[in-house]
Every structure is written in C-alpha cells, then in structure tokens.
C-alpha cells in the first residue's frame, strides 16, 4: 500500500488540520507556495527528481542568505562595527560549510538516474545560478570594504600580517579567509559530485557545451584574491636568517631523531652523546 502525503493531515495534539495552508505557521512561512515549487507526484521524470530539485532549491536559499549577510557585513565594516561583522562572517562560514554536507546528499543519486533528469534541464548552466552570482557580487563588495577599512586605518595588508600588526584587522582578514575557504570547499564538493555523476573529462560536455573539466580550474578561484596573494608575498620575502640552519643541532639532541638526523648528529659529533650507539632512537 502506498502512503498518501499530499492530502492535509489531522494533528491530534493541535486538533487541527495541517496542510491546508490556514495555520499561522503555514501562513508565515508560505508553506503552500514553498511546497508546491517542486514537480508534483506523477509529474516527476524519475523518483529522484524531488531530491535533485530540493537540494538545488535549498542551496539557492542558503546562497541567498549568505549573500544578504555579506551585504550586511559591508555596512558593518563601513560603520566600524567589527564585532558585528565578525559574528556575521562566522554565520556565513557556517552556512557554506553546511552546504557542503547538503551537496553530499545529492551524491546518493546514481549516474543512470541523472541521465534521465538531465533530459529535462534544457541548456541550463550552473553559471546561471542566481545565488552563485549574488554571492560573488557580494564578495566583491566585501573586498572593497576591507580595502576602505585598511585605508582608513592607514595599514597595508602585508603589515596586518607582520608582528605587532593590528590584531582586530588580522582576525577580520582570517575570518574572510575562512569564508573564502568554505566557499571553495563547496565548489570542490560540487566538483566531486559532478565527477561521480557525469565524469570530468575533456569529452564530457555540460548542457551549455562547456567541458566539465573547466570546473577543476574554477573551483580554486578565490573570493578575496588579495588575502591569498599576501601569503605568497610573505613567503617570497621570507629569509632563513635568524632560524636554525639545515642539519644544525637542536639543543644538542640531534641523536633523538630518526636516521637522517642521527647521521647529521654523527657527522657533527655531538659531545653530549659521544658514547651513544647510532642511531639510538630507531627502535
Ligand atoms: C548532479 C548534479 C550536478 C551536476 C551534474 C552538475 C554539473 C555541472 C557542470 C557540468 C558545470 C560546469 C558547466 C556549467 O557551468 O554549466 C556546473 C557548474 C555549476 N554548478 Fe552544477 N551540477 C550539479 C549540481 C549542482 C548543485 C546542487 C548546485 C547548487 C546550486 C550547482 C551549482 C553550480 C554552479 C554555481 C556552477 C558554476 C560553477 C563555476 O563555474 O565555477 N550544481 N555544474
């Protein structure tokens, strides 16, 4: 016997009918509209089409939320409300992280099932996603707001990452990095979904004709490029001076290390371990 779910249900606790769209919950959340936005029973090309639509629609909603929150962060940064901006960036990061697990639900759809759904998608492209476009646009606003804040405080980005630099700006920059990394992790999760569903290869064309391979390059495109570049800059100006030279003894205890270290210690002839057999730490 097949259970029927499209008819209103009587809730014995409430003693009311749920599903008619008349209750406060249903009115406020517009559930009659929301739940009618997926292909109905008998309209689906295959059972998993509901899963496909729900995941896509949910992801659009999360992207909408993340984008609106990013707009608020811009206003907060411009108003110098760094704590509020920080709390909101944490929220955006959590949204994006939850989207990664949500994407994994769609991985339970097998490739053969997707081949059926694919026939109803026209030439749709992921680039047409409003949420994706909104978030990238909002991230541009965030990047500009960070630049304004740095200019106002008279600090170059590299100086933020220099000893004695402003802690509050450093925390902010790291939170923007968290958001960016979470966004790229989402794109990576999408890449793996695509890979196991239609394959990633030069011969695999998306519905808009693009080879699915392009995703490999796009998924690491950052939202806040300068924050990634500054790390490259810091490493480029890194110097060995002041550190420990390669092969040098550390606290005269080089012998404690594995083979390569023990050999270096033997060559250096550490007096503290003059009588030790080599390599002593390799058991
Ligand atoms: C089985 C499911 C999916 C398949 C086979 C698939 C396939 C693809 C392919 C081949 C592309 C690259 C070509 C193009 O831009 O159209 C793409 C891009 C994209 N897809 Fe999907 N996708 C799936 C699920 C999703 C979901 C759940 C979302 C969530 C909103 C999504 C969002 C996007 C976005 C935003 C892009 C553009 C990414 C970029 O250009 O870096 N896709 N998808």
PDB file of C-alpha atoms and ligand atoms in Angstrom:
ATOM      1  CA  UNK A   1       0.000   0.000   0.000  1.00  0.00           C
ATOM      2  CA  UNK A   2       1.337   3.435  -0.923  1.00  0.00           C
ATOM      3  CA  UNK A   3       1.159   6.174   1.709  1.00  0.00           C
ATOM      4  CA  UNK A   4      -0.555   9.354   0.631  1.00  0.00           C
ATOM      5  CA  UNK A   5       1.236  12.563   1.674  1.00  0.00           C
ATOM      6  CA  UNK A   6      -0.357  15.267  -0.439  1.00  0.00           C
ATOM      7  CA  UNK A   7      -3.629  15.482   1.489  1.00  0.00           C
ATOM      8  CA  UNK A   8      -3.957  17.571   4.722  1.00  0.00           C
ATOM      9  CA  UNK A   9      -3.211  15.623   7.917  1.00  0.00           C
ATOM     10  CA  UNK A  10      -5.134  15.846  11.190  1.00  0.00           C
ATOM     11  CA  UNK A  11      -2.776  16.655  14.118  1.00  0.00           C
ATOM     12  CA  UNK A  12      -4.342  15.162  17.269  1.00  0.00           C
ATOM     13  CA  UNK A  13      -2.329  17.425  19.615  1.00  0.00           C
ATOM     14  CA  UNK A  14      -3.399  20.589  17.848  1.00  0.00           C
ATOM     15  CA  UNK A  15      -6.768  19.157  16.915  1.00  0.00           C
ATOM     16  CA  UNK A  16      -6.311  20.968  13.642  1.00  0.00           C
ATOM     17  CA  UNK A  17      -5.751  20.102  10.009  1.00  0.00           C
ATOM     18  CA  UNK A  18      -2.158  20.698   8.872  1.00  0.00           C
ATOM     19  CA  UNK A  19      -1.541  21.161   5.175  1.00  0.00           C
ATOM     20  CA  UNK A  20      -4.462  23.343   4.244  1.00  0.00           C
ATOM     21  CA  UNK A  21      -2.270  26.440   4.443  1.00  0.00           C
ATOM     22  CA  UNK A  22      -4.518  28.064   7.069  1.00  0.00           C
ATOM     23  CA  UNK A  23      -2.403  27.822  10.241  1.00  0.00           C
ATOM     24  CA  UNK A  24      -0.147  30.665  11.410  1.00  0.00           C
ATOM     25  CA  UNK A  25       2.980  28.567  10.778  1.00  0.00           C
ATOM     26  CA  UNK A  26       1.872  27.818   7.236  1.00  0.00           C
ATOM     27  CA  UNK A  27       0.826  31.397   6.533  1.00  0.00           C
ATOM     28  CA  UNK A  28       4.029  32.931   7.901  1.00  0.00           C
ATOM     29  CA  UNK A  29       6.357  30.510   6.116  1.00  0.00           C
ATOM     30  CA  UNK A  30       4.253  30.442   2.958  1.00  0.00           C
ATOM     31  CA  UNK A  31       4.443  26.646   3.052  1.00  0.00           C
ATOM     32  CA  UNK A  32       1.676  26.182   0.441  1.00  0.00           C
ATOM     33  CA  UNK A  33       3.824  28.070  -2.100  1.00  0.00           C
ATOM     34  CA  UNK A  34       7.122  26.610  -0.880  1.00  0.00           C
ATOM     35  CA  UNK A  35       5.963  23.014  -1.061  1.00  0.00           C
ATOM     36  CA  UNK A  36       4.440  23.481  -4.480  1.00  0.00           C
ATOM     37  CA  UNK A  37       7.755  24.570  -6.014  1.00  0.00           C
ATOM     38  CA  UNK A  38       8.836  21.015  -6.823  1.00  0.00           C
ATOM     39  CA  UNK A  39       7.450  18.755  -9.513  1.00  0.00           C
ATOM     40  CA  UNK A  40       4.368  17.079  -8.010  1.00  0.00           C
ATOM     41  CA  UNK A  41       3.541  13.406  -7.704  1.00  0.00           C
ATOM     42  CA  UNK A  42       3.054  12.000 -11.177  1.00  0.00           C
ATOM     43  CA  UNK A  43       4.967  14.900 -12.781  1.00  0.00           C
ATOM     44  CA  UNK A  44       8.485  13.699 -11.949  1.00  0.00           C
ATOM     45  CA  UNK A  45      10.559  12.153 -14.709  1.00  0.00           C
ATOM     46  CA  UNK A  46      12.052   9.840 -12.083  1.00  0.00           C
ATOM     47  CA  UNK A  47      11.629   9.457  -8.311  1.00  0.00           C
ATOM     48  CA  UNK A  48      14.989  11.157  -7.552  1.00  0.00           C
ATOM     49  CA  UNK A  49      13.906  14.341  -9.324  1.00  0.00           C
ATOM     50  CA  UNK A  50      12.476  15.509  -5.979  1.00  0.00           C
ATOM     51  CA  UNK A  51      15.896  15.063  -4.355  1.00  0.00           C
ATOM     52  CA  UNK A  52      17.540  16.897  -7.263  1.00  0.00           C
ATOM     53  CA  UNK A  53      15.158  19.843  -7.030  1.00  0.00           C
ATOM     54  CA  UNK A  54      15.145  20.064  -3.236  1.00  0.00           C
ATOM     55  CA  UNK A  55      18.938  20.141  -2.998  1.00  0.00           C
ATOM     56  CA  UNK A  56      19.219  22.777  -5.728  1.00  0.00           C
ATOM     57  CA  UNK A  57      16.454  24.929  -4.257  1.00  0.00           C
ATOM     58  CA  UNK A  58      17.833  24.632  -0.729  1.00  0.00           C
ATOM     59  CA  UNK A  59      21.280  25.605  -1.966  1.00  0.00           C
ATOM     60  CA  UNK A  60      19.826  28.648  -3.713  1.00  0.00           C
ATOM     61  CA  UNK A  61      18.192  29.694  -0.427  1.00  0.00           C
ATOM     62  CA  UNK A  62      21.430  29.295   1.520  1.00  0.00           C
ATOM     63  CA  UNK A  63      23.314  31.248  -1.147  1.00  0.00           C
ATOM     64  CA  UNK A  64      20.685  33.969  -0.906  1.00  0.00           C
ATOM     65  CA  UNK A  65      21.125  34.126   2.863  1.00  0.00           C
ATOM     66  CA  UNK A  66      24.938  34.128   2.634  1.00  0.00           C
ATOM     67  CA  UNK A  67      24.837  36.958   0.064  1.00  0.00           C
ATOM     68  CA  UNK A  68      22.431  39.114   2.109  1.00  0.00           C
ATOM     69  CA  UNK A  69      24.574  38.576   5.191  1.00  0.00           C
ATOM     70  CA  UNK A  70      27.645  39.631   3.212  1.00  0.00           C
ATOM     71  CA  UNK A  71      25.892  42.886   2.275  1.00  0.00           C
ATOM     72  CA  UNK A  72      25.291  43.500   5.996  1.00  0.00           C
ATOM     73  CA  UNK A  73      28.947  42.822   6.746  1.00  0.00           C
ATOM     74  CA  UNK A  74      29.907  45.546   4.260  1.00  0.00           C
ATOM     75  CA  UNK A  75      27.659  48.039   6.089  1.00  0.00           C
ATOM     76  CA  UNK A  76      29.063  46.947   9.452  1.00  0.00           C
ATOM     77  CA  UNK A  77      32.656  47.287   8.299  1.00  0.00           C
ATOM     78  CA  UNK A  78      31.943  50.744   6.905  1.00  0.00           C
ATOM     79  CA  UNK A  79      30.409  51.711  10.247  1.00  0.00           C
ATOM     80  CA  UNK A  80      33.450  50.357  12.133  1.00  0.00           C
ATOM     81  CA  UNK A  81      31.342  47.663  13.847  1.00  0.00           C
ATOM     82  CA  UNK A  82      33.976  44.963  13.711  1.00  0.00           C
ATOM     83  CA  UNK A  83      32.457  42.647  16.331  1.00  0.00           C
ATOM     84  CA  UNK A  84      29.137  42.557  14.484  1.00  0.00           C
ATOM     85  CA  UNK A  85      30.945  41.979  11.183  1.00  0.00           C
ATOM     86  CA  UNK A  86      32.954  39.182  12.761  1.00  0.00           C
ATOM     87  CA  UNK A  87      29.864  37.428  14.144  1.00  0.00           C
ATOM     88  CA  UNK A  88      28.189  37.650  10.756  1.00  0.00           C
ATOM     89  CA  UNK A  89      31.217  36.277   8.908  1.00  0.00           C
ATOM     90  CA  UNK A  90      31.078  33.296  11.261  1.00  0.00           C
ATOM     91  CA  UNK A  91      27.448  32.821  10.235  1.00  0.00           C
ATOM     92  CA  UNK A  92      28.309  32.941   6.530  1.00  0.00           C
ATOM     93  CA  UNK A  93      31.071  30.418   7.037  1.00  0.00           C
ATOM     94  CA  UNK A  94      28.710  28.040   8.851  1.00  0.00           C
ATOM     95  CA  UNK A  95      26.148  28.368   6.070  1.00  0.00           C
ATOM     96  CA  UNK A  96      28.738  27.489   3.444  1.00  0.00           C
ATOM     97  CA  UNK A  97      30.015  24.555   5.474  1.00  0.00           C
ATOM     98  CA  UNK A  98      26.527  23.165   5.861  1.00  0.00           C
ATOM     99  CA  UNK A  99      26.085  23.455   2.096  1.00  0.00           C
ATOM    100  CA  UNK A 100      28.981  21.047   1.612  1.00  0.00           C
ATOM    101  CA  UNK A 101      27.182  18.308   3.585  1.00  0.00           C
ATOM    102  CA  UNK A 102      23.960  19.147   1.822  1.00  0.00           C
ATOM    103  CA  UNK A 103      25.664  18.681  -1.559  1.00  0.00           C
ATOM    104  CA  UNK A 104      26.699  15.185  -0.427  1.00  0.00           C
ATOM    105  CA  UNK A 105      23.050  14.157  -0.138  1.00  0.00           C
ATOM    106  CA  UNK A 106      22.775  14.517  -3.910  1.00  0.00           C
ATOM    107  CA  UNK A 107      25.639  12.035  -4.304  1.00  0.00           C
ATOM    108  CA  UNK A 108      23.148   9.295  -3.434  1.00  0.00           C
ATOM    109  CA  UNK A 109      21.653   9.833  -6.903  1.00  0.00           C
ATOM    110  CA  UNK A 110      23.378   7.416  -9.295  1.00  0.00           C
ATOM    111  CA  UNK A 111      24.649   8.458 -12.764  1.00  0.00           C
ATOM    112  CA  UNK A 112      21.998   6.490 -14.654  1.00  0.00           C
ATOM    113  CA  UNK A 113      19.221   8.291 -12.768  1.00  0.00           C
ATOM    114  CA  UNK A 114      20.776  11.667 -13.527  1.00  0.00           C
ATOM    115  CA  UNK A 115      20.881  10.791 -17.250  1.00  0.00           C
ATOM    116  CA  UNK A 116      17.071  10.747 -17.114  1.00  0.00           C
ATOM    117  CA  UNK A 117      16.722  14.044 -15.205  1.00  0.00           C
ATOM    118  CA  UNK A 118      19.277  15.695 -17.476  1.00  0.00           C
ATOM    119  CA  UNK A 119      16.856  15.467 -20.398  1.00  0.00           C
ATOM    120  CA  UNK A 120      14.538  17.969 -18.701  1.00  0.00           C
ATOM    121  CA  UNK A 121      17.145  20.603 -17.921  1.00  0.00           C
ATOM    122  CA  UNK A 122      17.366  22.364 -21.277  1.00  0.00           C
ATOM    123  CA  UNK A 123      20.729  24.035 -21.718  1.00  0.00           C
ATOM    124  CA  UNK A 124      20.850  25.199 -18.113  1.00  0.00           C
ATOM    125  CA  UNK A 125      24.275  26.115 -16.746  1.00  0.00           C
ATOM    126  CA  UNK A 126      25.445  26.356 -13.162  1.00  0.00           C
ATOM    127  CA  UNK A 127      26.716  29.816 -14.043  1.00  0.00           C
ATOM    128  CA  UNK A 128      23.050  30.802 -14.315  1.00  0.00           C
ATOM    129  CA  UNK A 129      22.563  30.187 -10.573  1.00  0.00           C
ATOM    130  CA  UNK A 130      21.272  33.455  -9.043  1.00  0.00           C
ATOM    131  CA  UNK A 131      22.719  32.548  -5.644  1.00  0.00           C
ATOM    132  CA  UNK A 132      26.180  31.904  -7.037  1.00  0.00           C
ATOM    133  CA  UNK A 133      26.173  35.204  -8.929  1.00  0.00           C
ATOM    134  CA  UNK A 134      24.823  37.105  -5.908  1.00  0.00           C
ATOM    135  CA  UNK A 135      27.465  35.689  -3.593  1.00  0.00           C
ATOM    136  CA  UNK A 136      30.329  36.508  -5.934  1.00  0.00           C
ATOM    137  CA  UNK A 137      28.928  40.040  -6.352  1.00  0.00           C
ATOM    138  CA  UNK A 138      28.539  40.485  -2.598  1.00  0.00           C
ATOM    139  CA  UNK A 139      32.075  39.179  -2.035  1.00  0.00           C
ATOM    140  CA  UNK A 140      33.326  41.945  -4.358  1.00  0.00           C
ATOM    141  CA  UNK A 141      31.622  44.436  -2.025  1.00  0.00           C
ATOM    142  CA  UNK A 142      33.302  42.821   0.971  1.00  0.00           C
ATOM    143  CA  UNK A 143      36.708  43.021  -0.652  1.00  0.00           C
ATOM    144  CA  UNK A 144      36.180  46.731  -1.354  1.00  0.00           C
ATOM    145  CA  UNK A 145      35.004  47.314   2.243  1.00  0.00           C
ATOM    146  CA  UNK A 146      38.171  45.677   3.560  1.00  0.00           C
ATOM    147  CA  UNK A 147      40.261  47.951   1.349  1.00  0.00           C
ATOM    148  CA  UNK A 148      38.387  51.008   2.676  1.00  0.00           C
ATOM    149  CA  UNK A 149      38.967  49.898   6.248  1.00  0.00           C
ATOM    150  CA  UNK A 150      42.677  49.318   5.672  1.00  0.00           C
ATOM    151  CA  UNK A 151      42.980  52.742   4.012  1.00  0.00           C
ATOM    152  CA  UNK A 152      41.117  54.395   6.893  1.00  0.00           C
ATOM    153  CA  UNK A 153      43.467  52.797   9.412  1.00  0.00           C
ATOM    154  CA  UNK A 154      46.486  53.532   7.189  1.00  0.00           C
ATOM    155  CA  UNK A 155      47.599  49.885   7.228  1.00  0.00           C
ATOM    156  CA  UNK A 156      48.829  47.879   4.248  1.00  0.00           C
ATOM    157  CA  UNK A 157      47.554  44.313   4.105  1.00  0.00           C
ATOM    158  CA  UNK A 158      51.069  42.938   4.483  1.00  0.00           C
ATOM    159  CA  UNK A 159      51.507  44.961   7.683  1.00  0.00           C
ATOM    160  CA  UNK A 160      48.409  43.243   9.117  1.00  0.00           C
ATOM    161  CA  UNK A 161      50.387  40.003   8.952  1.00  0.00           C
ATOM    162  CA  UNK A 162      53.553  41.495  10.442  1.00  0.00           C
ATOM    163  CA  UNK A 163      54.498  41.047  14.101  1.00  0.00           C
ATOM    164  CA  UNK A 164      52.900  43.854  16.092  1.00  0.00           C
ATOM    165  CA  UNK A 165      50.265  44.452  13.394  1.00  0.00           C
ATOM    166  CA  UNK A 166      46.653  45.283  14.327  1.00  0.00           C
ATOM    167  CA  UNK A 167      45.079  42.188  15.904  1.00  0.00           C
ATOM    168  CA  UNK A 168      41.495  43.170  15.137  1.00  0.00           C
ATOM    169  CA  UNK A 169      42.221  43.540  11.423  1.00  0.00           C
ATOM    170  CA  UNK A 170      44.174  40.303  11.394  1.00  0.00           C
ATOM    171  CA  UNK A 171      41.219  38.451  12.929  1.00  0.00           C
ATOM    172  CA  UNK A 172      38.907  40.020  10.365  1.00  0.00           C
ATOM    173  CA  UNK A 173      41.168  39.008   7.477  1.00  0.00           C
ATOM    174  CA  UNK A 174      41.388  35.451   8.802  1.00  0.00           C
ATOM    175  CA  UNK A 175      37.603  35.258   9.054  1.00  0.00           C
ATOM    176  CA  UNK A 176      37.306  36.410   5.460  1.00  0.00           C
ATOM    177  CA  UNK A 177      39.760  33.634   4.626  1.00  0.00           C
ATOM    178  CA  UNK A 178      37.530  31.152   6.482  1.00  0.00           C
ATOM    179  CA  UNK A 179      34.580  32.243   4.359  1.00  0.00           C
ATOM    180  CA  UNK A 180      36.622  32.025   1.170  1.00  0.00           C
ATOM    181  CA  UNK A 181      37.963  28.594   2.035  1.00  0.00           C
ATOM    182  CA  UNK A 182      34.466  27.343   2.892  1.00  0.00           C
ATOM    183  CA  UNK A 183      33.217  28.696  -0.459  1.00  0.00           C
ATOM    184  CA  UNK A 184      35.976  26.897  -2.342  1.00  0.00           C
ATOM    185  CA  UNK A 185      35.321  23.708  -0.355  1.00  0.00           C
ATOM    186  CA  UNK A 186      31.730  23.938  -1.535  1.00  0.00           C
ATOM    187  CA  UNK A 187      32.912  24.233  -5.143  1.00  0.00           C
ATOM    188  CA  UNK A 188      35.196  21.257  -4.560  1.00  0.00           C
ATOM    189  CA  UNK A 189      32.268  19.238  -3.163  1.00  0.00           C
ATOM    190  CA  UNK A 190      30.353  20.216  -6.309  1.00  0.00           C
ATOM    191  CA  UNK A 191      33.285  19.149  -8.465  1.00  0.00           C
ATOM    192  CA  UNK A 192      33.313  15.689  -6.860  1.00  0.00           C
ATOM    193  CA  UNK A 193      29.535  15.454  -7.283  1.00  0.00           C
ATOM    194  CA  UNK A 194      29.881  16.288 -10.978  1.00  0.00           C
ATOM    195  CA  UNK A 195      32.792  13.870 -11.307  1.00  0.00           C
ATOM    196  CA  UNK A 196      30.879  10.907  -9.933  1.00  0.00           C
ATOM    197  CA  UNK A 197      27.671  11.809 -11.755  1.00  0.00           C
ATOM    198  CA  UNK A 198      28.699  12.729 -15.307  1.00  0.00           C
ATOM    199  CA  UNK A 199      32.505  12.444 -15.126  1.00  0.00           C
ATOM    200  CA  UNK A 200      35.172  15.095 -15.506  1.00  0.00           C
ATOM    201  CA  UNK A 201      36.913  14.880 -18.834  1.00  0.00           C
ATOM    202  CA  UNK A 202      37.564  16.928 -21.950  1.00  0.00           C
ATOM    203  CA  UNK A 203      34.993  14.762 -23.748  1.00  0.00           C
ATOM    204  CA  UNK A 204      32.256  15.398 -21.135  1.00  0.00           C
ATOM    205  CA  UNK A 205      30.301  18.482 -22.127  1.00  0.00           C
ATOM    206  CA  UNK A 206      27.946  20.323 -19.806  1.00  0.00           C
ATOM    207  CA  UNK A 207      24.493  21.157 -21.152  1.00  0.00           C
ATOM    208  CA  UNK A 208      25.779  24.580 -22.212  1.00  0.00           C
ATOM    209  CA  UNK A 209      28.588  22.868 -24.173  1.00  0.00           C
ATOM    210  CA  UNK A 210      31.406  23.610 -21.710  1.00  0.00           C
ATOM    211  CA  UNK A 211      33.725  20.702 -20.944  1.00  0.00           C
ATOM    212  CA  UNK A 212      33.167  19.636 -17.331  1.00  0.00           C
ATOM    213  CA  UNK A 213      36.955  19.939 -16.942  1.00  0.00           C
ATOM    214  CA  UNK A 214      36.676  23.731 -16.631  1.00  0.00           C
ATOM    215  CA  UNK A 215      35.358  23.216 -13.109  1.00  0.00           C
ATOM    216  CA  UNK A 216      38.769  21.997 -11.941  1.00  0.00           C
ATOM    217  CA  UNK A 217      40.272  25.423 -12.623  1.00  0.00           C
ATOM    218  CA  UNK A 218      37.298  27.432 -11.393  1.00  0.00           C
ATOM    219  CA  UNK A 219      36.875  25.808  -8.009  1.00  0.00           C
ATOM    220  CA  UNK A 220      40.014  27.435  -6.651  1.00  0.00           C
ATOM    221  CA  UNK A 221      39.127  30.936  -7.901  1.00  0.00           C
ATOM    222  CA  UNK A 222      39.160  32.895  -4.642  1.00  0.00           C
ATOM    223  CA  UNK A 223      36.582  35.416  -3.463  1.00  0.00           C
ATOM    224  CA  UNK A 224      39.240  37.627  -1.851  1.00  0.00           C
ATOM    225  CA  UNK A 225      42.300  37.294  -4.039  1.00  0.00           C
ATOM    226  CA  UNK A 226      44.477  39.769  -2.184  1.00  0.00           C
ATOM    227  CA  UNK A 227      44.191  37.748   1.015  1.00  0.00           C
ATOM    228  CA  UNK A 228      45.641  34.726  -0.776  1.00  0.00           C
ATOM    229  CA  UNK A 229      48.261  36.816  -2.573  1.00  0.00           C
ATOM    230  CA  UNK A 230      49.579  38.293   0.660  1.00  0.00           C
ATOM    231  CA  UNK A 231      50.606  34.803   1.789  1.00  0.00           C
ATOM    232  CA  UNK A 232      52.640  34.387  -1.380  1.00  0.00           C
ATOM    233  CA  UNK A 233      54.174  37.804  -0.759  1.00  0.00           C
ATOM    234  CA  UNK A 234      55.072  36.890   2.836  1.00  0.00           C
ATOM    235  CA  UNK A 235      56.707  33.656   1.750  1.00  0.00           C
ATOM    236  CA  UNK A 236      58.621  35.444  -1.042  1.00  0.00           C
ATOM    237  CA  UNK A 237      60.144  37.832   1.454  1.00  0.00           C
ATOM    238  CA  UNK A 238      60.914  35.048   3.952  1.00  0.00           C
ATOM    239  CA  UNK A 239      64.557  34.690   4.945  1.00  0.00           C
ATOM    240  CA  UNK A 240      66.382  31.859   6.654  1.00  0.00           C
ATOM    241  CA  UNK A 241      68.479  34.223   8.762  1.00  0.00           C
ATOM    242  CA  UNK A 242      67.698  34.029  12.460  1.00  0.00           C
ATOM    243  CA  UNK A 243      66.395  30.464  12.234  1.00  0.00           C
ATOM    244  CA  UNK A 244      68.090  27.097  12.588  1.00  0.00           C
ATOM    245  CA  UNK A 245      70.401  26.113   9.744  1.00  0.00           C
ATOM    246  CA  UNK A 246      69.551  22.843   7.992  1.00  0.00           C
ATOM    247  CA  UNK A 247      71.293  19.934   9.772  1.00  0.00           C
ATOM    248  CA  UNK A 248      72.245  22.078  12.795  1.00  0.00           C
ATOM    249  CA  UNK A 249      71.991  20.502  16.269  1.00  0.00           C
ATOM    250  CA  UNK A 250      68.812  21.364  18.191  1.00  0.00           C
ATOM    251  CA  UNK A 251      69.521  21.589  21.922  1.00  0.00           C
ATOM    252  CA  UNK A 252      72.438  19.183  21.319  1.00  0.00           C
ATOM    253  CA  UNK A 253      69.902  16.384  20.984  1.00  0.00           C
ATOM    254  CA  UNK A 254      70.098  15.504  17.325  1.00  0.00           C
ATOM    255  CA  UNK A 255      70.589  11.828  18.169  1.00  0.00           C
ATOM    256  CA  UNK A 256      66.993  11.520  19.263  1.00  0.00           C
ATOM    257  CA  UNK A 257      65.801  11.892  15.701  1.00  0.00           C
ATOM    258  CA  UNK A 258      65.372   9.228  13.019  1.00  0.00           C
ATOM    259  CA  UNK A 259      68.045   8.114  10.542  1.00  0.00           C
ATOM    260  CA  UNK A 260      68.763  11.350   8.654  1.00  0.00           C
ATOM    261  CA  UNK A 261      69.041  13.337  11.875  1.00  0.00           C
ATOM    262  CA  UNK A 262      71.177  10.700  13.550  1.00  0.00           C
ATOM    263  CA  UNK A 263      73.539  10.730  10.581  1.00  0.00           C
ATOM    264  CA  UNK A 264      73.789  14.541  10.777  1.00  0.00           C
ATOM    265  CA  UNK A 265      74.481  14.304  14.515  1.00  0.00           C
ATOM    266  CA  UNK A 266      77.142  11.661  13.942  1.00  0.00           C
ATOM    267  CA  UNK A 267      78.800  13.909  11.349  1.00  0.00           C
ATOM    268  CA  UNK A 268      78.636  16.833  13.788  1.00  0.00           C
ATOM    269  CA  UNK A 269      79.989  14.655  16.640  1.00  0.00           C
ATOM    270  CA  UNK A 270      77.748  15.819  19.473  1.00  0.00           C
ATOM    271  CA  UNK A 271      79.769  15.630  22.737  1.00  0.00           C
ATOM    272  CA  UNK A 272      76.673  15.014  24.880  1.00  0.00           C
ATOM    273  CA  UNK A 273      76.158  11.691  23.118  1.00  0.00           C
ATOM    274  CA  UNK A 274      79.773  10.800  22.449  1.00  0.00           C
ATOM    275  CA  UNK A 275      79.350   7.212  23.611  1.00  0.00           C
ATOM    276  CA  UNK A 276      75.887   6.606  22.179  1.00  0.00           C
ATOM    277  CA  UNK A 277      75.435   3.978  19.564  1.00  0.00           C
ATOM    278  CA  UNK A 278      73.800   5.178  16.358  1.00  0.00           C
ATOM    279  CA  UNK A 279      71.002   5.591  15.624  1.00  0.00           C
ATOM    280  CA  UNK A 280      69.803   5.359  19.258  1.00  0.00           C
ATOM    281  CA  UNK A 281      66.176   6.459  18.719  1.00  0.00           C
ATOM    282  CA  UNK A 282      65.393   3.951  15.996  1.00  0.00           C
ATOM    283  CA  UNK A 283      63.630   1.101  17.733  1.00  0.00           C
TER     284      UNK A 283
HETATM  285  C1  LIG B   1      24.236  16.012 -10.305  1.00  0.00           C
HETATM  286  C2  LIG B   1      24.226  17.283 -10.040  1.00  0.00           C
HETATM  287  C3  LIG B   1      25.020  18.301 -10.777  1.00  0.00           C
HETATM  288  C4  LIG B   1      25.677  18.209 -11.970  1.00  0.00           C
HETATM  289  C5  LIG B   1      25.805  17.004 -12.903  1.00  0.00           C
HETATM  290  C6  LIG B   1      26.258  19.499 -12.240  1.00  0.00           C
HETATM  291  C7  LIG B   1      27.018  19.803 -13.339  1.00  0.00           C
HETATM  292  C8  LIG B   1      27.677  20.984 -13.546  1.00  0.00           C
HETATM  293  C9  LIG B   1      28.586  21.262 -14.633  1.00  0.00           C
HETATM  294  C10 LIG B   1      28.968  20.274 -15.728  1.00  0.00           C
HETATM  295  C11 LIG B   1      29.012  22.532 -14.514  1.00  0.00           C
HETATM  296  C12 LIG B   1      30.018  23.290 -15.411  1.00  0.00           C
HETATM  297  C13 LIG B   1      29.397  23.878 -16.605  1.00  0.00           C
HETATM  298  C14 LIG B   1      28.392  24.925 -16.274  1.00  0.00           C
HETATM  299  O1  LIG B   1      28.752  25.990 -15.757  1.00  0.00           O
HETATM  300  O2  LIG B   1      27.227  24.647 -16.516  1.00  0.00           O
HETATM  301  C15 LIG B   1      28.360  23.081 -13.321  1.00  0.00           C
HETATM  302  C16 LIG B   1      28.540  24.352 -12.821  1.00  0.00           C
HETATM  303  C17 LIG B   1      27.942  24.836 -11.703  1.00  0.00           C
HETATM  304  N1  LIG B   1      27.015  24.203 -10.906  1.00  0.00           N
HETATM  305 FE1  LIG B   1      26.488  22.283 -11.023  1.00  0.00          FE
HETATM  306  N2  LIG B   1      25.940  20.336 -11.197  1.00  0.00           N
HETATM  307  C18 LIG B   1      25.180  19.652 -10.293  1.00  0.00           C
HETATM  308  C19 LIG B   1      24.657  20.129  -9.107  1.00  0.00           C
HETATM  309  C20 LIG B   1      24.739  21.430  -8.672  1.00  0.00           C
HETATM  310  C21 LIG B   1      24.150  21.935  -7.457  1.00  0.00           C
HETATM  311  C22 LIG B   1      23.351  21.140  -6.417  1.00  0.00           C
HETATM  312  C23 LIG B   1      24.437  23.253  -7.409  1.00  0.00           C
HETATM  313  C24 LIG B   1      23.973  24.175  -6.324  1.00  0.00           C
HETATM  314  C25 LIG B   1      23.477  25.359  -6.548  1.00  0.00           C
HETATM  315  C26 LIG B   1      25.227  23.585  -8.585  1.00  0.00           C
HETATM  316  C27 LIG B   1      25.736  24.820  -8.903  1.00  0.00           C
HETATM  317  C28 LIG B   1      26.644  25.063  -9.910  1.00  0.00           C
HETATM  318  C29 LIG B   1      27.348  26.305 -10.054  1.00  0.00           C
HETATM  319  C30 LIG B   1      27.226  27.530  -9.163  1.00  0.00           C
HETATM  320  C31 LIG B   1      28.164  26.171 -11.174  1.00  0.00           C
HETATM  321  C32 LIG B   1      29.136  27.204 -11.729  1.00  0.00           C
HETATM  322  C33 LIG B   1      30.457  26.945 -11.027  1.00  0.00           C
HETATM  323  C34 LIG B   1      31.646  27.541 -11.694  1.00  0.00           C
HETATM  324  O3  LIG B   1      31.570  27.966 -12.839  1.00  0.00           O
HETATM  325  O4  LIG B   1      32.700  27.531 -11.024  1.00  0.00           O
HETATM  326  N3  LIG B   1      25.382  22.448  -9.322  1.00  0.00           N
HETATM  327  N4  LIG B   1      27.577  22.111 -12.758  1.00  0.00           N
END
